[in-house]
Short mmCIF file of C-alpha atoms in Angstrom, two decimals:
data_model
loop_
_atom_site.label_atom_id
_atom_site.label_comp_id
_atom_site.label_asym_id
_atom_site.label_seq_id
_atom_site.Cartn_x
_atom_site.Cartn_y
_atom_site.Cartn_z
CA UNK T 1 130.96 71.38 135.42
CA UNK T 2 131.84 68.89 138.16
CA UNK T 3 130.41 66.12 140.24
CA UNK T 4 130.30 62.63 138.72
CA UNK T 5 128.56 63.27 135.64
CA UNK T 6 129.16 67.11 134.74
CA UNK T 7 127.13 68.70 132.16
CA UNK T 8 125.09 65.59 131.22
CA UNK T 9 123.24 65.81 134.57
CA UNK T 10 123.36 69.50 135.32
CA UNK T 11 121.91 71.01 132.25
CA UNK T 12 119.06 68.74 131.83
CA UNK T 13 118.15 69.17 135.33
CA UNK T 14 118.46 72.92 134.92
CA UNK T 15 116.24 72.89 131.94
CA UNK T 16 113.49 70.69 133.57
CA UNK T 17 113.69 73.08 136.52
CA UNK T 18 112.99 76.00 134.20
CA UNK T 19 109.76 74.11 132.78
CA UNK T 20 108.65 73.52 136.24
CA UNK T 21 109.25 76.80 138.01
CA UNK T 22 108.11 79.86 136.04
CA UNK T 23 109.70 82.24 138.54
CA UNK T 24 113.11 80.66 138.41
CA UNK T 25 116.00 82.33 136.64
CA UNK T 26 119.21 80.35 136.17
CA UNK T 27 122.83 81.20 135.73
CA UNK T 28 124.96 78.38 134.45
CA UNK T 29 128.43 78.72 135.15
CA UNK T 30 131.25 76.90 133.50
CA UNK T 31 133.07 76.56 130.13
CA UNK T 32 130.92 78.63 127.86
CA UNK T 33 131.52 76.80 124.73
CA UNK T 34 130.59 73.25 126.48
CA UNK T 35 127.74 74.73 128.30
CA UNK T 36 126.08 76.13 124.94
CA UNK T 37 126.61 72.67 123.37
CA UNK T 38 124.90 71.14 126.06
CA UNK T 39 122.09 73.47 126.18
CA UNK T 40 121.44 73.45 122.54
CA UNK T 41 118.62 75.54 121.02
CA UNK T 42 117.54 76.50 124.77
CA UNK T 43 120.46 79.03 124.74
CA UNK T 44 118.13 81.84 124.07
CA UNK T 45 115.76 80.96 126.92
CA UNK T 46 114.92 84.20 128.56
CA UNK T 47 115.51 82.97 132.17
CA UNK T 48 118.57 81.20 131.49
CA UNK T 49 122.08 82.94 131.09
CA UNK T 50 125.43 81.46 130.84
CA UNK T 51 128.47 82.74 132.80
CA UNK T 52 131.92 81.67 131.65
CA UNK T 53 134.50 80.35 133.84
CA UNK T 54 138.07 79.02 132.99
CA UNK T 55 138.75 76.51 135.59
CA UNK T 56 136.95 73.50 137.26
CA UNK T 57 137.42 72.47 140.90
CA UNK T 58 138.20 68.65 140.47
CA UNK T 59 136.79 65.95 142.96
CA UNK T 60 139.97 65.24 144.13
CA UNK T 61 141.43 68.50 144.72
CA UNK T 62 142.26 69.28 148.22
CA UNK T 63 139.93 72.13 149.85
CA UNK T 64 142.92 74.31 150.49
CA UNK T 65 144.52 74.06 146.97
CA UNK T 66 140.90 74.77 145.29
CA UNK T 67 140.68 77.86 147.81
CA UNK T 68 144.13 79.47 147.01
CA UNK T 69 144.68 78.48 143.26
CA UNK T 70 141.21 77.97 141.76
CA UNK T 71 139.85 81.58 141.91
CA UNK T 72 138.57 81.48 138.30
CA UNK T 73 136.75 77.99 138.77
CA UNK T 74 133.26 77.79 138.09
CA UNK T 75 132.58 76.91 141.63
CA UNK T 76 134.44 80.27 143.11
CA UNK T 77 132.54 82.30 140.23
CA UNK T 78 128.96 81.09 141.13
CA UNK T 79 129.63 82.01 144.80
CA UNK T 80 131.04 85.40 143.61
CA UNK T 81 127.62 85.68 141.94
CA UNK T 82 125.84 84.84 145.13
CA UNK T 83 127.89 87.39 147.19
CA UNK T 84 127.32 90.27 144.87
CA UNK T 85 123.50 89.69 144.69
CA UNK T 86 123.36 88.64 141.10
CA UNK T 87 122.07 85.10 142.29
CA UNK T 88 120.05 84.12 145.17
CA UNK T 89 121.71 80.58 145.73
CA UNK T 90 124.36 78.55 144.76
CA UNK T 91 123.80 74.73 143.71
CA UNK T 92 126.61 72.43 143.16
CA UNK T 93 127.63 68.73 142.64
CA UNK T 94 131.16 69.31 143.04
CA UNK T 95 133.81 68.86 145.88
CA UNK T 96 132.29 69.05 149.07
CA UNK T 97 135.23 70.00 151.18
CA UNK T 98 136.00 72.72 148.45
CA UNK T 99 132.56 74.21 148.30
CA UNK T 100 132.57 74.52 152.18
CA UNK T 101 135.94 76.22 152.33
CA UNK T 102 134.99 78.53 149.36
CA UNK T 103 131.43 79.45 150.71
CA UNK T 104 132.94 80.25 153.88
CA UNK T 105 135.59 82.30 152.68
CA UNK T 106 133.33 84.25 149.99
CA UNK T 107 129.95 84.30 151.96
CA UNK T 108 131.12 84.15 155.38
CA UNK T 109 129.16 82.76 158.59
CA UNK T 110 126.29 84.35 160.08
CA UNK T 111 127.16 86.52 163.39
CA UNK T 112 127.04 84.01 166.22
CA UNK T 113 127.73 80.90 163.96
CA UNK T 114 130.96 79.36 164.57
CA UNK T 115 130.85 76.49 161.85
CA UNK T 116 128.48 75.90 159.11
CA UNK T 117 126.60 72.40 159.04
CA UNK T 118 125.44 70.47 156.19
CA UNK T 119 121.78 69.37 156.68
CA UNK T 120 119.64 67.13 154.44
CA UNK T 121 116.14 65.60 154.79
CA UNK T 122 115.98 61.78 155.20
CA UNK T 123 112.76 59.67 154.93
CA UNK T 124 111.26 58.03 158.20
CA UNK T 125 108.14 56.34 159.24
CA UNK T 126 106.27 59.39 159.50
CA UNK T 127 107.64 61.39 156.55
CA UNK T 128 111.20 62.87 156.99
CA UNK T 129 113.56 64.08 159.11
CA UNK T 130 116.25 67.01 158.88
CA UNK T 131 119.62 65.82 160.18
CA UNK T 132 122.84 67.86 160.63
CA UNK T 133 125.82 68.02 160.71
CA UNK T 134 126.61 65.35 157.87
CA UNK T 135 130.27 65.72 157.50
CA UNK T 136 131.40 69.45 157.49
CA UNK T 137 132.67 69.46 161.22
CA UNK T 138 134.40 66.83 163.19
CA UNK T 139 135.00 67.08 166.90
CA UNK T 140 132.43 69.84 167.72
CA UNK T 141 131.78 71.17 171.14
CA UNK T 142 128.59 71.49 172.95
CA UNK T 143 127.82 75.19 171.89
CA UNK T 144 128.41 74.24 168.29
CA UNK T 145 125.63 71.40 168.62
CA UNK T 146 123.39 73.96 170.31
CA UNK T 147 123.92 76.06 167.00
CA UNK T 148 123.24 73.05 164.90
CA UNK T 149 119.89 72.48 166.88
CA UNK T 150 118.83 75.83 166.27
CA UNK T 151 119.51 75.92 162.56
CA UNK T 152 117.81 72.76 161.96
CA UNK T 153 114.75 73.84 163.84
CA UNK T 154 114.70 76.95 161.75
CA UNK T 155 114.87 74.95 158.58
CA UNK T 156 112.27 72.33 159.56
CA UNK T 157 109.84 75.30 160.83
CA UNK T 158 110.18 77.18 157.37
CA UNK T 159 110.29 74.42 155.01
CA UNK T 160 107.66 72.15 156.71
CA UNK T 161 105.38 74.75 157.99
CA UNK T 162 105.93 73.47 161.26
CA UNK T 163 106.00 75.91 164.24
CA UNK T 164 107.59 73.71 166.73
CA UNK T 165 109.89 71.00 165.24
CA UNK T 166 110.92 68.40 167.56
CA UNK T 167 114.75 68.37 168.14
CA UNK T 168 116.65 65.36 169.17
CA UNK T 169 120.30 64.98 169.80
CA UNK T 170 122.22 61.84 168.56
CA UNK T 171 123.57 59.65 171.12
CA UNK T 172 124.19 55.97 172.01
CA UNK T 173 121.38 55.73 174.64
CA UNK T 174 118.60 57.66 175.98
CA UNK T 175 119.82 57.87 179.69
CA UNK T 176 121.40 61.31 180.60
CA UNK T 177 124.51 59.60 181.81
CA UNK T 178 125.36 58.22 178.40
CA UNK T 179 127.65 59.65 175.74
CA UNK T 180 130.62 61.81 175.92
CA UNK T 181 130.64 64.89 177.78
CA UNK T 182 130.19 67.44 174.97
CA UNK T 183 127.07 65.84 174.06
CA UNK T 184 125.69 65.79 177.55
CA UNK T 185 126.86 69.49 177.97
CA UNK T 186 124.90 70.30 174.77
CA UNK T 187 121.85 68.28 176.17
CA UNK T 188 122.03 70.51 179.33
CA UNK T 189 122.10 73.68 177.38
CA UNK T 190 119.33 72.45 174.90
CA UNK T 191 116.81 71.86 177.81
CA UNK T 192 116.79 75.24 178.78
CA UNK T 193 116.67 76.85 175.21
CA UNK T 194 113.49 77.93 173.46
CA UNK T 195 113.26 74.97 171.39
CA UNK T 196 111.02 71.91 171.16
CA UNK T 197 113.77 69.76 172.38
CA UNK T 198 112.90 66.24 173.21
CA UNK T 199 116.24 64.77 174.40
CA UNK T 200 118.33 61.96 172.99
CA UNK T 201 117.78 60.09 170.20
CA UNK T 202 119.32 56.59 169.30
CA UNK T 203 120.37 55.51 165.91
CA UNK T 204 117.30 53.56 165.08
CA UNK T 205 115.07 56.56 166.49
CA UNK T 206 116.36 58.59 163.20
CA UNK T 207 114.07 56.59 160.96
CA UNK T 208 111.12 56.06 163.33
CA UNK T 209 109.94 59.64 163.05
CA UNK T 210 110.30 60.58 166.60
CA UNK T 211 111.58 63.87 165.88
CA UNK T 212 111.91 66.34 163.14
CA UNK T 213 115.50 67.10 163.58
CA UNK T 214 118.38 65.09 164.61
CA UNK T 215 121.73 67.12 165.66
CA UNK T 216 125.01 65.43 165.73
CA UNK T 217 128.73 65.86 165.16
CA UNK T 218 129.79 65.67 161.32
CA UNK T 219 131.85 62.47 161.92
CA UNK T 220 128.65 60.60 163.61
CA UNK T 221 126.16 62.11 161.00
CA UNK T 222 128.04 61.09 158.03
CA UNK T 223 128.43 57.44 159.18
CA UNK T 224 124.83 57.55 159.90
CA UNK T 225 124.01 58.76 156.56
CA UNK T 226 126.22 56.35 154.41
CA UNK T 227 125.11 53.44 156.79
CA UNK T 228 121.42 54.28 155.80
CA UNK T 229 122.39 54.30 152.27
CA UNK T 230 124.15 50.85 152.47
CA UNK T 231 121.21 49.42 154.08
CA UNK T 232 118.74 50.61 151.62
CA UNK T 233 120.96 49.38 148.68
CA UNK T 234 121.09 45.91 150.57
CA UNK T 235 117.30 45.78 150.86
CA UNK T 236 116.93 46.52 147.42
CA UNK T 237 119.47 43.98 146.42
CA UNK T 238 117.88 41.14 148.23
CA UNK T 239 114.56 41.95 147.51
CA UNK T 240 115.38 41.73 143.73
CA UNK T 241 117.14 38.38 144.27
CA UNK T 242 114.24 37.02 146.17
CA UNK T 243 111.80 37.70 143.42
CA UNK T 244 114.03 36.47 140.68
CA UNK T 245 114.74 33.13 142.28
CA UNK T 246 112.25 31.00 140.17
CA UNK T 247 108.95 31.19 138.23
CA UNK T 248 106.76 31.42 141.11
CA UNK T 249 108.71 34.26 142.76
CA UNK T 250 108.59 36.07 139.74
CA UNK T 251 104.95 35.80 139.16
CA UNK T 252 104.61 36.94 143.04
CA UNK T 253 106.93 40.08 142.06
CA UNK T 254 104.67 40.94 139.50
CA UNK T 255 101.56 40.76 141.87
CA UNK T 256 103.50 42.85 144.24
CA UNK T 257 105.12 45.47 141.79
CA UNK T 258 102.63 48.35 142.45
CA UNK T 259 103.52 48.03 146.17
CA UNK T 260 107.20 47.95 145.40
CA UNK T 261 106.93 50.93 142.97
CA UNK T 262 105.14 53.09 145.84
CA UNK T 263 107.93 51.99 148.21
CA UNK T 264 110.66 52.97 145.91
CA UNK T 265 109.21 56.32 145.30
CA UNK T 266 108.60 56.88 149.10
CA UNK T 267 112.43 55.95 149.79
CA UNK T 268 114.01 57.07 146.84
CA UNK T 269 116.91 59.22 147.96
CA UNK T 270 116.94 61.24 144.96
CA UNK T 271 113.58 63.05 146.22
CA UNK T 272 115.90 64.32 149.07
CA UNK T 273 118.80 65.30 147.40
CA UNK T 274 120.23 68.91 148.09
CA UNK T 275 121.95 69.32 151.57
CA UNK T 276 121.84 72.77 152.79
CA UNK T 277 125.23 74.57 153.92
CA UNK T 278 123.41 76.09 157.04
CA UNK T 279 125.09 78.93 159.02
CA UNK T 280 126.28 80.86 155.93
CA UNK T 281 125.15 84.42 154.86
CA UNK T 282 123.75 83.28 151.80
CA UNK T 283 122.04 80.14 150.56
CA UNK T 284 124.41 77.15 149.35
CA UNK T 285 123.18 73.84 148.21
CA UNK T 286 125.32 70.73 147.79
CA UNK T 287 123.95 67.89 145.44
CA UNK T 288 125.20 64.47 145.66
CA UNK T 289 128.32 63.98 143.42
CA UNK T 290 126.72 61.00 141.87
CA UNK T 291 123.16 62.73 141.37
CA UNK T 292 121.36 62.00 138.03
CA UNK T 293 119.18 64.46 136.33
CA UNK T 294 116.16 63.96 138.57
CA UNK T 295 118.37 64.17 141.89
CA UNK T 296 120.13 67.52 140.59
CA UNK T 297 116.63 68.75 139.64
CA UNK T 298 115.42 68.30 143.25
CA UNK T 299 118.58 70.09 144.60
CA UNK T 300 117.52 73.12 142.56
CA UNK T 301 114.19 72.74 144.12
CA UNK T 302 115.73 72.95 147.46
CA UNK T 303 117.66 76.03 146.94
CA UNK T 304 114.47 77.80 145.43
CA UNK T 305 112.36 77.05 148.48
CA UNK T 306 115.14 78.15 150.66
CA UNK T 307 115.29 81.44 148.77
CA UNK T 308 111.28 81.84 149.15
CA UNK T 309 111.74 81.15 153.07
CA UNK T 310 114.77 83.31 153.46
CA UNK T 311 116.49 80.80 155.67
CA UNK T 312 119.65 82.70 156.53
CA UNK T 313 117.83 85.67 157.78
CA UNK T 314 115.21 83.50 159.66
CA UNK T 315 118.44 81.75 161.28
CA UNK T 316 120.05 85.06 162.18
CA UNK T 317 116.79 86.20 164.01
CA UNK T 318 116.15 83.29 166.04
CA UNK T 319 119.71 82.93 166.89
CA UNK T 320 119.66 86.10 168.78
CA UNK T 321 116.54 84.71 170.70
CA UNK T 322 118.23 81.59 171.53
CA UNK T 323 121.50 82.88 172.79
CA UNK T 324 119.77 85.49 175.05
CA UNK T 325 117.62 82.64 176.65
CA UNK T 326 120.87 80.46 177.17
CA UNK T 327 122.76 83.31 178.67
CA UNK T 328 120.11 84.03 181.05
CA UNK T 329 120.06 80.29 182.13
CA UNK T 330 123.86 79.89 181.96
CA UNK T 331 124.48 79.76 185.60
CA UNK T 332 122.17 76.88 185.67
CA UNK T 333 124.20 74.70 183.42
CA UNK T 334 127.46 72.91 184.54
CA UNK T 335 130.39 73.51 182.30
CA UNK T 336 131.76 70.65 180.36
CA UNK T 337 134.35 68.61 182.39
CA UNK T 338 137.02 68.66 179.55
CA UNK T 339 137.47 69.54 176.12
CA UNK T 340 135.66 67.94 173.22
CA UNK T 341 137.25 65.00 171.93
#
């Protein structure tokens, strides 16, 4: 019901997903009358059901207010369906803060995970990279970053069939002396963890394909994500401007059109839509609020893949192994000099 476009995007995306995946069943949660009108003659589809909700979490609602006062909202009811086992995953384009707050309250975090993290895939020179956290947590400590590293590694391993994904820690330089103490402390822990940890990654390394997972604080990750989106839009703007300059450049644009189309398909952020709220006991996928039908369709596909791979259970299993290994080597790691800033 929410996001920037509401039913005009979510319903067509849902119907397209049902056509694509024959094993998929969808529960559309929201105002029943509006949903039935949007679904039309597909209302009787055998793998689609409508669940009524009286309220909607608006995009500008405070997470605390949504959590306390909107217990009958479509977002809350969808999460309750996941908690009860009637659904395997929740996909929402709504208010990110409210979705995270409600998800933590309703579904709880996995044992050993202090903070869930938002993780999504981003295109690189070599394919794609999984990056977390992208905005759920600001001011995390070294242990939180280690937990993010594990969750990202499990996700990359399962979804990409990669038995040893390379994990990097985002920092302002590759030298061990650089960066805040909480990042250096996380580095010391990760060096001794049973992960394929490759060390620090600088901002430009995110897109070079040097690693398969980039770990960072939510503040840093969100800035990196939004900056990359801005750069992509700037490049697109200047390409269009350059090719429309005169008749000659327009002709050159026609010649280059197949290459430009391929580049657009490769770099299209809609294909990477669907961020995982990792660390919860069940699966929740956050779609971009401004997603169109194609992008929201991919978010549904992301949820389906995580259900197939049983990501929360795999994270829980690996977490125990990681914590045991870190505890055995804890005496070899210097404690952080001061609290996280």
